[in-house]
CSV table of C-alpha atoms in Angstrom, one decimal:
chain,number,residue,atom,x,y,z
A,1,MET,CA,-44.2,107.8,133.2
A,2,THR,CA,-44.3,110.3,130.4
A,3,LEU,CA,-47.8,111.1,129.1
A,4,LEU,CA,-46.7,112.9,125.9
A,5,ASN,CA,-47.0,111.0,122.6
A,6,ASN,CA,-43.8,110.2,120.8
A,7,ASP,CA,-44.1,112.9,118.2
A,8,VAL,CA,-44.6,115.7,120.8
A,9,LEU,CA,-41.9,114.3,122.9
A,10,SER,CA,-39.5,114.3,120.0
A,11,GLU,CA,-40.2,118.0,119.4
A,12,VAL,CA,-39.6,118.8,123.0
A,13,ILE,CA,-36.3,117.0,123.1
A,14,ALA,CA,-35.2,118.7,119.8
A,15,PHE,CA,-35.4,122.1,121.6
A,16,LEU,CA,-32.6,121.1,124.0
A,17,ARG,CA,-29.2,122.6,123.2
A,18,LEU,CA,-25.7,121.9,124.7
A,19,ASP,CA,-25.0,125.6,124.8
A,20,ASP,CA,-27.7,126.0,127.5
A,21,TRP,CA,-25.2,124.5,130.0
A,22,PRO,CA,-22.0,126.2,131.1
A,23,PRO,CA,-18.9,124.3,130.0
A,24,SER,CA,-18.0,123.0,133.4
A,25,VAL,CA,-21.3,121.1,133.8
A,26,ARG,CA,-22.2,120.6,130.1
A,27,PRO,CA,-23.3,117.0,129.2
A,28,PHE,CA,-21.5,115.0,126.5
A,29,SER,CA,-24.5,115.2,124.2
A,30,ILE,CA,-28.2,115.8,124.3
A,31,GLY,CA,-28.7,112.1,123.8
A,32,SER,CA,-26.6,111.2,126.8
A,33,LEU,CA,-28.4,113.7,128.9
A,34,VAL,CA,-32.0,112.5,128.5
A,35,THR,CA,-31.6,108.9,127.6
A,36,ASP,CA,-32.2,107.7,131.2
A,37,VAL,CA,-35.2,109.9,132.0
A,38,ASP,CA,-37.6,107.0,131.4
A,39,PRO,CA,-38.1,104.1,128.9
A,40,GLN,CA,-40.1,106.2,126.5
A,41,TRP,CA,-37.4,108.9,126.3
A,42,HIS,CA,-34.8,106.2,126.0
A,43,ASP,CA,-36.4,104.7,122.9
A,44,ILE,CA,-36.9,108.1,121.2
A,45,VAL,CA,-33.4,109.3,121.9
A,46,LEU,CA,-31.7,106.2,120.6
A,47,ARG,CA,-33.4,106.5,117.2
A,48,GLU,CA,-33.0,110.3,116.9
A,49,ALA,CA,-29.5,110.6,115.3
A,50,GLY,CA,-29.6,114.4,115.5
A,51,LEU,CA,-29.5,114.3,119.3
A,52,TRP,CA,-26.0,112.8,119.1
A,53,THR,CA,-24.4,115.1,116.5
A,54,ASP,CA,-23.3,117.9,118.9
A,55,VAL,CA,-20.4,116.3,120.8
A,56,PHE,CA,-18.8,118.0,123.8
A,57,ILE,CA,-15.4,116.5,125.0
A,58,THR,CA,-13.6,117.3,128.2
A,59,PRO,CA,-10.4,115.8,129.6
A,60,ASP,CA,-12.6,113.5,131.6
A,61,SER,CA,-15.2,112.4,129.0
A,62,PRO,CA,-15.7,108.6,129.3
A,63,ALA,CA,-14.6,106.7,126.2
A,64,ALA,CA,-17.5,104.3,126.5
A,65,VAL,CA,-20.1,107.2,126.3
A,66,THR,CA,-18.1,108.6,123.3
A,67,ARG,CA,-18.4,105.4,121.4
A,68,ILE,CA,-22.1,105.2,122.0
A,69,ALA,CA,-22.7,108.7,120.9
A,70,LEU,CA,-20.7,108.4,117.7
A,71,HIS,CA,-22.5,105.2,116.9
A,72,ASN,CA,-26.0,106.7,117.6
A,73,SER,CA,-25.2,109.7,115.4
A,74,GLN,CA,-25.5,107.3,112.4
A,75,GLY,CA,-22.9,108.8,110.2
A,76,ARG,CA,-24.2,112.4,110.3
A,77,GLU,CA,-22.1,115.5,110.3
A,78,LEU,CA,-20.7,116.3,113.8
A,79,SER,CA,-20.4,119.6,115.6
A,80,VAL,CA,-17.4,118.9,118.0
A,81,THR,CA,-16.3,121.0,121.0
A,82,PHE,CA,-13.2,120.2,123.0
A,83,TRP,CA,-13.1,122.1,126.3
A,84,ALA,CA,-10.6,122.2,129.2
A,85,PRO,CA,-10.5,124.5,132.2
A,86,ALA,CA,-8.0,127.3,132.4
A,87,ASN,CA,-5.9,125.5,134.9
A,88,PHE,CA,-5.7,122.3,132.9
A,89,ARG,CA,-2.1,121.0,132.2
A,90,GLY,CA,-2.6,117.4,131.1
A,91,ASP,CA,-3.9,115.9,127.8
A,92,PHE,CA,-7.3,115.0,126.5
A,93,ASN,CA,-8.0,111.3,127.0
A,94,GLU,CA,-9.1,108.4,124.7
A,95,SER,CA,-12.4,110.2,123.9
A,96,SER,CA,-10.5,112.8,121.9
A,97,ARG,CA,-8.8,110.1,119.8
A,98,LEU,CA,-12.2,108.5,119.0
A,99,VAL,CA,-13.6,111.8,117.9
A,100,VAL,CA,-10.6,112.6,115.7
A,101,GLU,CA,-11.0,109.3,114.0
A,102,GLN,CA,-14.4,110.7,112.7
A,103,ILE,CA,-12.8,113.9,111.3
A,104,ASN,CA,-14.3,113.3,107.9
A,105,ARG,CA,-17.7,113.9,109.5
A,106,TRP,CA,-16.7,117.2,111.3
A,107,HIS,CA,-19.0,120.0,110.4
A,108,LYS,CA,-17.8,122.4,113.1
A,109,ILE,CA,-14.8,122.2,115.4
A,110,SER,CA,-14.2,124.4,118.5
A,111,ILE,CA,-11.3,124.0,120.9
A,112,THR,CA,-10.9,125.9,124.2
A,113,SER,CA,-7.9,124.9,126.1
A,114,THR,CA,-4.6,125.9,127.7
A,115,HIS,CA,-1.4,126.0,125.5
A,116,PRO,CA,0.1,122.5,125.7
A,117,PRO,CA,-3.1,120.4,125.3
A,118,LEU,CA,-4.4,122.7,122.6
A,119,LEU,CA,-1.3,122.3,120.6
A,120,HIS,CA,-1.2,118.5,121.2
A,121,LEU,CA,-4.8,118.2,120.2
A,122,THR,CA,-4.4,120.1,116.9
A,123,ASN,CA,-1.3,118.1,116.1
A,124,GLN,CA,-3.5,115.0,116.1
A,125,PHE,CA,-5.6,116.2,113.2
A,126,MET,CA,-3.9,119.0,111.4
A,127,HIS,CA,-2.5,116.8,108.6
A,128,ARG,CA,-5.8,115.1,108.0
A,129,PRO,CA,-8.4,116.3,105.4
A,130,MET,CA,-11.7,117.7,106.8
A,131,PRO,CA,-13.9,117.6,103.7
A,132,ARG,CA,-17.2,118.7,105.5
A,133,LEU,CA,-15.7,121.4,107.7
A,134,THR,CA,-17.5,124.8,107.6
A,135,SER,CA,-16.3,126.4,110.9
A,136,MET,CA,-13.2,126.3,113.1
A,137,GLU,CA,-12.7,128.1,116.4
A,138,LEU,CA,-9.5,127.9,118.4
A,139,PHE,CA,-9.3,129.6,121.9
A,140,ARG,CA,-6.4,129.7,124.2
A,141,SER,CA,-7.8,129.9,127.7
A,142,ASP,CA,-4.6,130.8,129.6
A,143,THR,CA,-2.2,133.7,129.2
A,144,GLY,CA,1.2,133.8,127.6
A,145,ALA,CA,2.8,133.6,124.2
A,146,VAL,CA,0.5,133.1,121.2
A,147,VAL,CA,0.1,129.5,120.2
A,148,LYS,CA,1.2,128.7,116.7
A,149,CYS,CA,-0.8,125.8,115.2
A,150,GLY,CA,-0.6,124.0,111.9
A,151,PRO,CA,0.0,123.8,109.0
A,152,PHE,CA,-3.5,122.4,108.5
A,153,GLY,CA,-4.7,120.5,105.4
A,154,LEU,CA,-8.4,121.6,105.1
A,155,TYR,CA,-9.1,120.5,101.6
A,156,THR,CA,-12.7,121.8,101.6
A,157,SER,CA,-14.5,124.6,99.7
A,158,ALA,CA,-17.2,124.6,102.5
A,159,PHE,CA,-14.9,126.3,105.0
A,160,LYS,CA,-16.6,129.7,105.9
A,161,HIS,CA,-15.9,130.7,109.5
A,162,LEU,CA,-12.6,131.0,111.4
A,163,VAL,CA,-12.0,132.3,114.9
A,164,LEU,CA,-8.4,132.5,116.3
A,165,ASN,CA,-8.1,133.7,119.9
A,166,GLY,CA,-4.6,133.7,121.3
A,167,VAL,CA,-3.8,131.4,118.4
A,168,VAL,CA,-2.2,131.8,114.9
A,169,MET,CA,-3.0,129.1,112.4
A,170,ARG,CA,-1.2,128.2,109.2
A,171,VAL,CA,-2.5,126.1,106.4
A,172,ARG,CA,-0.6,124.2,103.7
A,173,LEU,CA,-1.9,126.3,100.8
A,174,PRO,CA,-3.6,129.8,100.7
A,175,ALA,CA,-6.3,128.2,98.6
A,176,HIS,CA,-7.5,126.4,101.8
A,177,LEU,CA,-8.6,129.8,103.2
A,178,SER,CA,-10.0,131.2,99.9
A,179,SER,CA,-13.6,130.2,100.8
A,180,VAL,CA,-13.6,131.8,104.3
A,181,ARG,CA,-16.2,134.5,104.7
A,182,SER,CA,-15.9,135.4,108.4
A,183,LEU,CA,-12.6,135.8,110.3
A,184,THR,CA,-12.0,136.8,113.9
A,185,ILE,CA,-8.5,137.4,115.2
A,186,ALA,CA,-8.1,138.1,119.0
A,187,SER,CA,-5.3,138.4,121.5
A,188,THR,CA,-2.6,137.9,119.0
A,189,ASP,CA,0.9,139.1,118.1
A,190,LEU,CA,2.0,141.3,115.1
A,191,ARG,CA,5.0,139.0,114.7
A,192,MET,CA,2.8,136.0,114.5
A,193,LEU,CA,0.5,137.7,112.0
A,194,ASN,CA,3.5,138.4,109.9
A,195,GLN,CA,4.7,134.8,110.0
A,196,LEU,CA,1.3,133.6,109.0
A,197,TYR,CA,0.7,135.9,106.1
A,198,VAL,CA,4.2,136.2,104.8
A,199,ASN,CA,4.6,132.5,104.8
A,200,LEU,CA,1.4,132.0,103.0
A,201,ALA,CA,2.6,134.3,100.3
A,202,THR,CA,6.2,133.1,100.0
A,203,ASP,CA,5.3,129.4,100.2
A,204,THR,CA,3.6,129.6,96.8
A,205,GLY,CA,5.8,132.2,95.2
A,206,ASN,CA,3.0,134.8,94.8
A,207,GLU,CA,1.0,137.3,96.9
A,208,THR,CA,-2.5,136.3,96.1
A,209,PRO,CA,-4.6,137.1,99.1
A,210,ALA,CA,-5.3,133.9,101.1
A,211,PHE,CA,-8.6,135.3,102.4
A,212,ALA,CA,-9.7,136.3,98.9
A,213,ALA,CA,-13.5,136.2,99.6
A,214,LEU,CA,-13.6,137.5,103.1
A,215,GLU,CA,-16.7,139.5,103.9
A,216,HIS,CA,-16.7,139.9,107.8
A,217,LEU,CA,-13.5,140.7,109.7
A,218,THR,CA,-13.1,141.2,113.4
A,219,ILE,CA,-9.8,142.1,115.1
A,220,SER,CA,-9.7,142.3,118.9
A,221,GLY,CA,-6.9,143.3,121.3
A,222,PRO,CA,-4.6,143.1,123.0
A,223,ILE,CA,-2.0,142.9,120.3
A,224,LEU,CA,1.5,142.1,121.5
A,225,GLY,CA,4.9,143.0,120.1
A,226,GLU,CA,6.3,146.0,118.3
A,227,HIS,CA,6.8,144.4,114.8
A,228,ARG,CA,5.4,146.1,111.8
A,229,LEU,CA,2.8,144.5,109.6
A,230,GLU,CA,4.7,143.7,106.4
A,231,TYR,CA,1.9,141.9,104.5
A,232,TRP,CA,-1.8,141.5,104.9
A,233,SER,CA,-3.5,138.6,103.2
A,234,VAL,CA,-7.0,140.0,102.8
A,235,ASN,CA,-8.6,141.4,99.7
A,236,PRO,CA,-10.0,144.7,100.9
A,237,SER,CA,-12.5,145.0,98.1
A,238,THR,CA,-14.5,142.0,99.5
A,239,ILE,CA,-14.8,143.3,103.1
A,240,ARG,CA,-18.4,144.3,103.9
A,241,SER,CA,-18.3,144.3,107.7
A,242,LEU,CA,-15.3,145.4,109.8
A,243,THR,CA,-15.1,145.3,113.6
A,244,LEU,CA,-12.2,146.7,115.7
A,245,ARG,CA,-12.3,146.0,119.4
A,246,GLY,CA,-9.6,147.4,121.7
A,247,PRO,CA,-7.6,148.0,123.7
A,248,PHE,CA,-4.6,147.4,121.5
A,249,THR,CA,-1.9,149.0,123.6
A,250,THR,CA,1.1,146.7,123.4
A,251,LEU,CA,1.9,144.6,126.5
A,252,ARG,CA,5.6,144.3,125.8
A,253,SER,CA,7.0,147.0,123.7
A,254,SER,CA,9.5,149.8,124.2
A,255,ASN,CA,7.4,152.0,121.9
A,256,SER,CA,3.8,152.2,123.0
A,257,ASP,CA,2.8,154.1,119.8
A,258,THR,CA,3.8,151.3,117.5
A,259,VAL,CA,0.8,149.0,117.8
A,260,PRO,CA,-1.9,151.7,117.6
A,261,HIS,CA,-0.3,153.2,114.4
A,262,GLU,CA,0.1,149.7,112.9
A,263,VAL,CA,-3.5,148.9,113.6
A,264,ALA,CA,-4.5,152.3,112.2
A,265,ASN,CA,-2.6,151.7,109.0
A,266,LEU,CA,-4.2,148.3,108.7
A,267,MET,CA,-7.7,149.8,109.1
A,268,LYS,CA,-6.9,152.4,106.5
A,269,TYR,CA,-6.0,149.6,104.0
A,270,LEU,CA,-9.3,147.8,104.8
A,271,VAL,CA,-11.8,150.6,104.8
A,272,THR,CA,-13.0,151.1,101.3
A,273,ALA,CA,-16.1,152.5,99.6
A,274,ARG,CA,-17.4,148.9,99.5
A,275,LEU,CA,-17.5,148.7,103.3
A,276,GLN,CA,-21.1,148.6,104.7
A,277,TYR,CA,-20.7,148.1,108.5
A,278,LEU,CA,-18.0,149.5,110.7
A,279,GLU,CA,-17.7,149.1,114.5
A,280,VAL,CA,-14.9,150.5,116.6
A,281,SER,CA,-14.8,150.2,120.4
A,282,ASN,CA,-12.6,150.4,123.5
A,283,LEU,CA,-9.7,152.5,122.2
A,284,GLY,CA,-7.6,154.8,124.4
A,285,ARG,CA,-6.6,158.3,123.5
A,286,THR,CA,-3.4,157.3,121.6
A,287,GLU,CA,-5.1,154.5,119.7
A,288,THR,CA,-8.1,156.7,118.8
A,289,ALA,CA,-6.0,159.5,117.6
A,290,ALA,CA,-3.9,157.2,115.4
A,291,LEU,CA,-7.0,155.5,114.0
A,292,PHE,CA,-9.0,158.7,113.2
A,293,ASN,CA,-6.0,160.5,111.7
A,294,SER,CA,-5.3,157.5,109.5
A,295,LEU,CA,-8.9,156.7,108.5
A,296,PHE,CA,-10.5,160.1,108.3
A,297,SER,CA,-7.8,162.6,107.1
A,298,PRO,CA,-8.2,164.7,105.1
A,299,ILE,CA,-11.8,165.2,106.3
A,300,GLN,CA,-13.1,166.4,103.0
A,301,ASP,CA,-12.4,162.9,101.5
A,302,VAL,CA,-14.2,160.9,104.1
A,303,SER,CA,-17.6,160.8,102.5
A,304,SER,CA,-16.3,159.5,99.2
A,305,ARG,CA,-14.1,156.9,100.8
A,306,VAL,CA,-16.9,155.4,102.9
A,307,SER,CA,-19.8,156.1,100.4
A,308,GLY,CA,-21.2,152.6,100.9
A,309,LEU,CA,-21.3,152.7,104.7
A,310,HIS,CA,-24.7,151.7,106.0
A,311,ALA,CA,-24.0,151.6,109.8
A,312,LEU,CA,-21.3,153.0,112.0
A,313,THR,CA,-21.0,152.1,115.7
A,314,LEU,CA,-18.5,153.9,118.0
A,315,THR,CA,-18.2,152.8,121.6
A,316,SER,CA,-15.9,153.8,124.5
A,317,LEU,CA,-13.6,156.1,122.5
A,318,ASP,CA,-11.5,159.0,123.7
A,319,LEU,CA,-11.4,161.6,120.9
A,320,ARG,CA,-9.4,164.2,122.8
A,321,GLY,CA,-6.2,165.1,121.0
A,322,SER,CA,-7.4,163.4,117.7
A,323,GLY,CA,-8.5,166.6,116.0
A,324,PHE,CA,-12.1,165.2,115.9
A,325,SER,CA,-15.1,165.6,118.1
A,326,ARG,CA,-18.3,163.7,118.9
A,327,ALA,CA,-20.3,166.6,117.3
A,328,LEU,CA,-18.3,166.3,114.1
A,329,ILE,CA,-18.8,162.6,113.6
A,330,PRO,CA,-22.4,162.7,112.1
A,331,SER,CA,-21.3,165.2,109.4
A,332,LEU,CA,-18.6,162.8,108.3
A,333,PHE,CA,-21.1,160.1,107.5
A,334,PRO,CA,-24.1,161.8,106.0
A,335,ARG,CA,-25.2,158.7,104.1
A,336,ALA,CA,-25.1,156.2,107.0
A,337,ILE,CA,-28.5,154.8,107.8
A,338,SER,CA,-27.5,153.9,111.4
A,339,LEU,CA,-25.1,155.9,113.5
A,340,THR,CA,-24.6,154.9,117.1
A,341,LEU,CA,-22.2,156.7,119.5
A,342,THR,CA,-21.9,155.4,123.0
A,343,ASP,CA,-19.5,156.6,125.7
A,344,VAL,CA,-17.6,158.7,123.1
A,345,ILE,CA,-15.5,161.4,124.9
A,346,GLY,CA,-14.4,164.7,123.3
């Protein structure tokens, strides 16, 4: 029998987080995890709606447990995670439909799945408004062509955080992305990026940046394809934090130089005097040379172009053949408060 009083026990339970468990053994919710410990815990858990608002759905989640959790959350905003193992080839079960029915309560949504079920799942809710949504994360867990999802109807000014890993997302109107402050794009395809951004521009007959208020941008490799970036839907004057994580060497291209130079040109467009934090890591020799020659030439103009830079982090770069050296880097950024160079060769 628990000897703690109800107030202390409530505080203890409140410290439990779903993220403390790996996905393969993660419970449906904190409430479902601790409700059967003993009668005292059971009573507290049932009346603490906050213990039922983080919802974790797998292909095997029991519908009966899902109904109980949604009821016990008492109408509060939900943080929803759909997760399937990398070898999963089926569909999510009835539990996913029950959670999608509560889409007007979604505060955060994260999906990690293989291609077919991920696409099937997003098709269930992409046309429905998500008025409370602040964050969406879509991860493709298997390898292959980039998954194209949408168009989504977000209809919310609260949407601030977007992560696309192996996925390209379209929305119905560029205005649906105008409130996004943080964007991460990983393992994508230049052709898909062009489709996303070109379509966003041409669908409305103008080229107003869809991500008009973006402050934090992260782009991670690999990037596939040899297509050129024709349009970029970000307003560079709003970017404060920029992260570039390689390697970006194309996986299926007859011209191995295309992707590095396209990424370099993109970075040159995004690096302005308003940028405060820049992180670049894991680039090979060709990629590093393309990036540095694009960003930092002519050398005499570097200080003025990055005059607002507070912190620069360079990790795992090969400067040989770029015309730059590790010893030269500090002199290029005399105003930077923090300068970190790790495993920089040359």
